[in-house]
Short mmCIF file of C-alpha atoms in Angstrom, two decimals:
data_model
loop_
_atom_site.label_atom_id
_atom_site.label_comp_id
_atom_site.label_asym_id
_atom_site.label_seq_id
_atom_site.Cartn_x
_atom_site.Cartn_y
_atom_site.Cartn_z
CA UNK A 69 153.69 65.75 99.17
CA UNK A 70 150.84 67.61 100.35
CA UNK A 71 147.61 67.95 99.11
CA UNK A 72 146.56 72.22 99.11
CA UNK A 73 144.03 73.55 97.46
CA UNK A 74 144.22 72.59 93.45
CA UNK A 75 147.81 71.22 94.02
CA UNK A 76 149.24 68.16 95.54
CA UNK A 77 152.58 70.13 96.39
CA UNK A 78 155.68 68.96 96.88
CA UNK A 79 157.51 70.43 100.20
CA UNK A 80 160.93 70.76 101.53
CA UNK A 81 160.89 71.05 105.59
CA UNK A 82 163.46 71.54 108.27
CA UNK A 83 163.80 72.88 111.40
CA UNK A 84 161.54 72.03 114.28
CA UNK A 85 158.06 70.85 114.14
CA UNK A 86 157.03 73.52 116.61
CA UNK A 87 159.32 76.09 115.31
CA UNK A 88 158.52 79.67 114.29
CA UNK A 89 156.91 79.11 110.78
CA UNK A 90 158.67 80.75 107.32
CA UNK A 91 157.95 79.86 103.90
CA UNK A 92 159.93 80.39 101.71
CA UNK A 93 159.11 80.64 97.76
CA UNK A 94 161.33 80.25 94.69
CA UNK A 95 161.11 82.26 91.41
CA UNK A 96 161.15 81.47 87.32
CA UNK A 97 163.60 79.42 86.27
CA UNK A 98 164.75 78.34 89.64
CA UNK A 99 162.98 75.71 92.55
CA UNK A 100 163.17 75.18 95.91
CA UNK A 101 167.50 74.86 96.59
CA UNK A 102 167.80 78.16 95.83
CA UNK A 103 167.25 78.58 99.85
CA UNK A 104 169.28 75.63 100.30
CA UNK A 105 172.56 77.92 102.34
CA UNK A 106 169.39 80.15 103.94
CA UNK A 107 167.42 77.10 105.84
CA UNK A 108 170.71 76.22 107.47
CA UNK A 109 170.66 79.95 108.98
CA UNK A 110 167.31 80.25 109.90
CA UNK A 111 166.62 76.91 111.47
CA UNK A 112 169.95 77.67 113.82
CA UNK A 113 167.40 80.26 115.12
CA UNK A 114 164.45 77.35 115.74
CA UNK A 115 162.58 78.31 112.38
CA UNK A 116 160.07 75.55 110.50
CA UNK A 117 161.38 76.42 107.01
CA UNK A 118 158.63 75.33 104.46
CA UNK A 119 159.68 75.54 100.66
CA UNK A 120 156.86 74.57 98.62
CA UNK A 121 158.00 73.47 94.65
CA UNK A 122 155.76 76.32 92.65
CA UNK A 123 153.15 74.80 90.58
CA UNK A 124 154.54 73.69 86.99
CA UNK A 125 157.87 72.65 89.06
CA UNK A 126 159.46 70.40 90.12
CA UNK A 127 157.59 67.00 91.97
CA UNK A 128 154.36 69.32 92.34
CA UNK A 129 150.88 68.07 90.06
CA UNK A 130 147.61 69.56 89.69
CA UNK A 131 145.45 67.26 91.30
CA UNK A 132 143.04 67.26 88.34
CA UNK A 133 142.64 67.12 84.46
CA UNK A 134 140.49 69.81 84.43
CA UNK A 135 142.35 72.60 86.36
CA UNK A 136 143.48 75.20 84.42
CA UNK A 137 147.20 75.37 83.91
CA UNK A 138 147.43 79.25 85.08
CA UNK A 139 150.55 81.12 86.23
CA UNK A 140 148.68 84.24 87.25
CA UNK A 141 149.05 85.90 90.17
CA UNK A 142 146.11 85.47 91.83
CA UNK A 143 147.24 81.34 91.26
CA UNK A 144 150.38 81.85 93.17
CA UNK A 145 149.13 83.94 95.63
CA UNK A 146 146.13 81.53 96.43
CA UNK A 147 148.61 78.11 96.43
CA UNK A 148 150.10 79.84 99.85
CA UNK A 149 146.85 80.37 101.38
CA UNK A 150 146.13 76.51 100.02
CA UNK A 151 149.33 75.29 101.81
CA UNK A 152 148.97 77.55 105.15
CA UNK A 153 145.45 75.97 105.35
CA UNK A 154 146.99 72.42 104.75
CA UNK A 155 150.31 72.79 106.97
CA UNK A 156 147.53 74.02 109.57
CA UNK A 157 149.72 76.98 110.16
CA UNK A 158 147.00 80.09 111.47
CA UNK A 159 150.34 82.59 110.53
CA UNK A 160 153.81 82.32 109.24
CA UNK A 161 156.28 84.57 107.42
CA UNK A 162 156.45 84.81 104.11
CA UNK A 163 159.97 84.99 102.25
CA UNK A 164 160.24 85.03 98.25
CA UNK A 165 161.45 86.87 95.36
CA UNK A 166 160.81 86.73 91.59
CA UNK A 167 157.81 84.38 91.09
CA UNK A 168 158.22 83.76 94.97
CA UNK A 169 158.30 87.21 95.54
CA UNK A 170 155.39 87.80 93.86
CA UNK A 171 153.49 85.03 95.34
CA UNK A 172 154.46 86.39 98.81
CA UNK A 173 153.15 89.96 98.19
CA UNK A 174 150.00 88.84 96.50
CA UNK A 175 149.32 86.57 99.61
CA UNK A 176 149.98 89.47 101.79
CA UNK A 177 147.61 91.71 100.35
CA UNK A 178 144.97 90.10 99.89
CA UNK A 179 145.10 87.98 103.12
CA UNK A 180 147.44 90.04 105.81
CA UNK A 181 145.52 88.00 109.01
CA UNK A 182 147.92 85.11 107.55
CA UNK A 183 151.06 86.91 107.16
CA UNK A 184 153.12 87.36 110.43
CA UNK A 185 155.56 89.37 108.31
CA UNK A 186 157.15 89.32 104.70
CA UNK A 187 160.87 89.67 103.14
CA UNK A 188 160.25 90.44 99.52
CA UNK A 189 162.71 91.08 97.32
CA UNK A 190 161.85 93.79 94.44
CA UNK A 191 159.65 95.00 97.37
CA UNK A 192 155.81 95.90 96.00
CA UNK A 193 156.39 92.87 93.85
CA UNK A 194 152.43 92.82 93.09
CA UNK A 195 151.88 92.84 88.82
CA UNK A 196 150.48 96.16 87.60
CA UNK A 197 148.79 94.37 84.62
CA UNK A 198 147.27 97.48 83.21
CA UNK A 199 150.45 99.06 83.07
CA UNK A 200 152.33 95.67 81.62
CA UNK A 201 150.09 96.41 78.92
CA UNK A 202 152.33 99.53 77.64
CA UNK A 203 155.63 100.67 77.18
CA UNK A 204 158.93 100.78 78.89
CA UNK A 205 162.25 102.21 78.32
CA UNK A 206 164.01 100.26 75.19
CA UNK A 207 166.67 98.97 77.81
CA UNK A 208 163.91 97.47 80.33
CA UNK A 209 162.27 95.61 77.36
CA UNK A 210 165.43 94.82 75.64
CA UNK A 211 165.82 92.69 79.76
CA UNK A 212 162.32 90.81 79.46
CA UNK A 213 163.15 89.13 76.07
CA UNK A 214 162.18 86.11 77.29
CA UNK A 215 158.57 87.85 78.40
CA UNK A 216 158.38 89.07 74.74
CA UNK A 217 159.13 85.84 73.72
CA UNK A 218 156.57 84.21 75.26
CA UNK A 219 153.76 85.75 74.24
CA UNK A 220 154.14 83.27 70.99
CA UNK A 221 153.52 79.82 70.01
CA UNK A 222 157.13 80.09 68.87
CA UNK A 223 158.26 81.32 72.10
CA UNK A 224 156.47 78.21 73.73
CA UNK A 225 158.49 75.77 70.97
CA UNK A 226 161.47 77.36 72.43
CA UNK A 227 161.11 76.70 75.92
CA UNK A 228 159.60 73.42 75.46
CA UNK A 229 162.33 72.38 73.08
CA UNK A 230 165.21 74.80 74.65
CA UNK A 231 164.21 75.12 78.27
CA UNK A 232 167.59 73.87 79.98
CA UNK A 233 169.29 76.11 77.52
CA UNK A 234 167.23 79.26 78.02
CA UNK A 235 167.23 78.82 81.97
CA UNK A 236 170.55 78.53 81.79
CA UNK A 237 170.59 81.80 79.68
CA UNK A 238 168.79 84.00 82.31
CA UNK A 239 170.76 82.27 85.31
CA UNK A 240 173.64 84.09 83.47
CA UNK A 241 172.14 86.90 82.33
CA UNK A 242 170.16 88.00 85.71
CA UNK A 243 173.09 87.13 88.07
CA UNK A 244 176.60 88.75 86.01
CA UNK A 245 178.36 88.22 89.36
CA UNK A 246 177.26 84.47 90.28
CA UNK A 247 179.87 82.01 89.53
CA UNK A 248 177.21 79.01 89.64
CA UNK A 249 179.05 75.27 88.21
CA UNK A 250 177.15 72.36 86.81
CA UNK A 251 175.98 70.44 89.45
CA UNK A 252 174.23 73.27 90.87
CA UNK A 253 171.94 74.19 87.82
CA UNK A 254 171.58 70.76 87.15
CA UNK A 255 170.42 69.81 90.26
CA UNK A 256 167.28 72.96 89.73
CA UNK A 257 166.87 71.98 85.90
CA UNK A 258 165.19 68.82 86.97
CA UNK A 259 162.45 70.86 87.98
CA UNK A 260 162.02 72.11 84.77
CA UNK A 261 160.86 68.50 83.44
CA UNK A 262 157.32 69.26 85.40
CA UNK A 263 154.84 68.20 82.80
CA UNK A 264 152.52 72.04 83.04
CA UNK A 265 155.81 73.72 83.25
CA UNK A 266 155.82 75.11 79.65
CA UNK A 267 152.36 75.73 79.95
CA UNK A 268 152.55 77.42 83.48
CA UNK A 269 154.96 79.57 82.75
CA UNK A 270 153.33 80.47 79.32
CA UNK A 271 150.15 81.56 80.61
CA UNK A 272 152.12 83.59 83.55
CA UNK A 273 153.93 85.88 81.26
CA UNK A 274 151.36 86.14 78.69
CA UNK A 275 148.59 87.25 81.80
CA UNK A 276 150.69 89.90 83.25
CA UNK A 277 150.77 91.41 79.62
CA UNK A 278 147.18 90.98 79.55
CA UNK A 279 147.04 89.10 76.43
CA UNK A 280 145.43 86.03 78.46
CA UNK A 281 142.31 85.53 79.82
CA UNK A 282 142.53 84.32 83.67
CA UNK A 283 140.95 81.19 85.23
CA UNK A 284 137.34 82.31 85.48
CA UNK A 285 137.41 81.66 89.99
CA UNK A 286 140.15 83.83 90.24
CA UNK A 287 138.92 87.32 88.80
CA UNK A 288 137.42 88.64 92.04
CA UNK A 289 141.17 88.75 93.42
CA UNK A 290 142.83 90.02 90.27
CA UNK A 291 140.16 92.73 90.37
CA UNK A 292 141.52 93.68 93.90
CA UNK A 293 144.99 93.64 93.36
CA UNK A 294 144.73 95.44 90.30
CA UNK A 295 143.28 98.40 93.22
CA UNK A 296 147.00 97.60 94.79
CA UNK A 297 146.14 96.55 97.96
CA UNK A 298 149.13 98.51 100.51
CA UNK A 299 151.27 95.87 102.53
CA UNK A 300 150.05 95.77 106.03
CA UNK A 301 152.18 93.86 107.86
CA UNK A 302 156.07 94.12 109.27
CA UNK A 303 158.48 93.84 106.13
CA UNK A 304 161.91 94.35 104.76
CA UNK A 305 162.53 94.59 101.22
CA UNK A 306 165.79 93.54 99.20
CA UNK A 307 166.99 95.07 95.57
CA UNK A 308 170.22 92.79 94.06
CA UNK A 309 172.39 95.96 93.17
CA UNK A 310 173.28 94.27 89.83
CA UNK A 311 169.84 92.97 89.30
CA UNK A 312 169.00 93.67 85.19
CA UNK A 313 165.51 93.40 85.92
CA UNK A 314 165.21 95.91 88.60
CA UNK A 315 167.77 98.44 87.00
CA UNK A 316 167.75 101.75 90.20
CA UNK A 317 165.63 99.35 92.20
CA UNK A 318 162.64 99.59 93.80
CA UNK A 319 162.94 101.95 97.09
CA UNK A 320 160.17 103.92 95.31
CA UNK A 321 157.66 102.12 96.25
CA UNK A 322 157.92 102.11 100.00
CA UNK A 323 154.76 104.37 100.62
CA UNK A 324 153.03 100.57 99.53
CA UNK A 325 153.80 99.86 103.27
CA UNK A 326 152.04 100.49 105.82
CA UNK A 327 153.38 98.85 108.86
CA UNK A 328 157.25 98.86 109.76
CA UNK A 329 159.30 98.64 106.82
CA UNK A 330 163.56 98.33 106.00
CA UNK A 331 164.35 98.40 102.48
CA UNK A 332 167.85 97.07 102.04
CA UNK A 333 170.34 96.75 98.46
CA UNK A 334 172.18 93.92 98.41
CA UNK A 335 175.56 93.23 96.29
CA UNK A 336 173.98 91.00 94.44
CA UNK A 337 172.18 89.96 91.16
CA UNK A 338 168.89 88.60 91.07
CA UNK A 339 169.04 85.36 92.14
CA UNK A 340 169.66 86.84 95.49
CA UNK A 341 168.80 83.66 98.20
CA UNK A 342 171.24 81.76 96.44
CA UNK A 343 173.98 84.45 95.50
CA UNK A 344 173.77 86.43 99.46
CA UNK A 345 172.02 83.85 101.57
CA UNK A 346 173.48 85.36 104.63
CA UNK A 347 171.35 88.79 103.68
CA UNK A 348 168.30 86.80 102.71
CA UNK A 349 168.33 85.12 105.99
CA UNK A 350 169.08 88.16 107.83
CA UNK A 351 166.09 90.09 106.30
CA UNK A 352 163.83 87.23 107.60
CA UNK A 353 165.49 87.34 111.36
CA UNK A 354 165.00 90.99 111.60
CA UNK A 355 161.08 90.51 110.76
CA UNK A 356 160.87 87.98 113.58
CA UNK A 357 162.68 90.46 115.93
CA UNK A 358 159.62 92.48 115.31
CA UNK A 359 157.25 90.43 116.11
#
């Protein structure tokens, strides 16, 4: 447990203490083991692999009452500053997708003298907010139910009262190819018993459809990456070729990147550490090489 900014977070570490520094951040509805099969393959190449629990997750707590229970991006974006600051790591690579992803990105763009590279999956994974706040194609909104969902006090009954059930749901849904048993969403679902997890993940979906005001501290940054900051560091980006959420992917958005960039598909579904670990890990090795 470390204390970081408005979190006391709760960290998984391996590797050596003076290893090259990675950290590596999970999505929604997943937690830290999702990199479980990656660590083993980066810290064979003396990497520190740092996976912080998200806030709302897992063993991590706001360390006060009075902190707003926000899932925006600027929040996410800001805990890996928080935790750089506390590991007292000057740089490190940043690794994520989904939540993680976008946490990673945000982080990058707003703070690139911290980022010695990034592996993002869904690549530009920074939230267009303005845009969020119209249309898509039937068959993109018929994908973000759950988003939809959200956006009511039913919605938040329903994860509350359902949320093993609907986790369980998307794991299925986001990853067709993933033959995942038991004991291995079980072991993740614990970290849906976080007490601000309804609540964090509430206010994240219902922000990036901008029907939910922001914590007040945080609207200088969402006012700069709502100018989309470019990516300015060394980065490869991953699609999961039979990700629902990213149907045709996201190569489109390379000219986000300014420094050297790979954008790579992967045969996989969304969930992509944990169904290709082996590419995951790769993508973060041939950053390093770079640097």
């Amino acid at each position: 447990m470390i204390e970081a900014g408005v979190l006391e977070v709760a960290v998984l570490e391996d590797g050596p203490e003076d290893g090259w520094p990675v950290v590596l951040a999970h999505g929604f509805p997943y937690d830290a083991h999702a990199y479980d099969e990656v660590v083993a393959l980066l810290t064979a190449h003396g990497a520190r692999v740092v996976r912080p629990y998200q806030r709302g997750f897992g063993p991590t707590r706001f360390r006060s009452a009075a902190t707003m229970r926000s899932g925006q991006q600027a929040a996410l974006g800001a805990d890996l500053l928080a935790l750089l600051d506390a590991l007292g790591l000057g740089t490190a690579i940043l690794g994520g997708y989904d939540w993680g992803g976008l946490a990673s990105c945000v982080a990058t763009a707003l703070w690139p003298e911290r980022v010695a590279g990034l592996v993002s999956m869904a690549s530009y994974d920074v939230i267009d907010v303005e845009r969020q706040r119209h249309a898509f194609d039937p068959a993109m909104e018929h994908a973000v139910w759950y988003q939809h969902l959200f956006q009511t006090e039913r919605g938040r009954e329903s994860l509350a009262e359902h949320r093993e059930e609907l986790c369980r749901m998307l794991w299925r849904q986001w990853s067709p190819g993933w033959e995942f048993d038991d004991a291995t969403f079980t072991r993740t679902a614990a970290s849906f018993g976080n007490p601000d997890f309804v609540d964090v993940v509430v206010h994240a979906y219902r922000h990036a459809f901008g029907l939910a005001a922001g914590e007040p501290g945080l609207e200088d940054l969402e006012r700069r990456l709502a100018g989309r900051p470019p990516i300015t560091v060394p980065a490869v980006t991953l699609d999961g070729a039979r990700d629902p959420l990213k149907p045709g992917g996201t190569a489109q958005l390379a000219d986000l990147f300014t420094a050297r960039h790979e954008h790579r598909v992967i045969d996989a579904g969304h969930n992509l550490p944990q169904e290709a670990p082996e590419a995951f890990a790769d993508a973060v090795l041939t950053v390093r090489s770079w640097r």
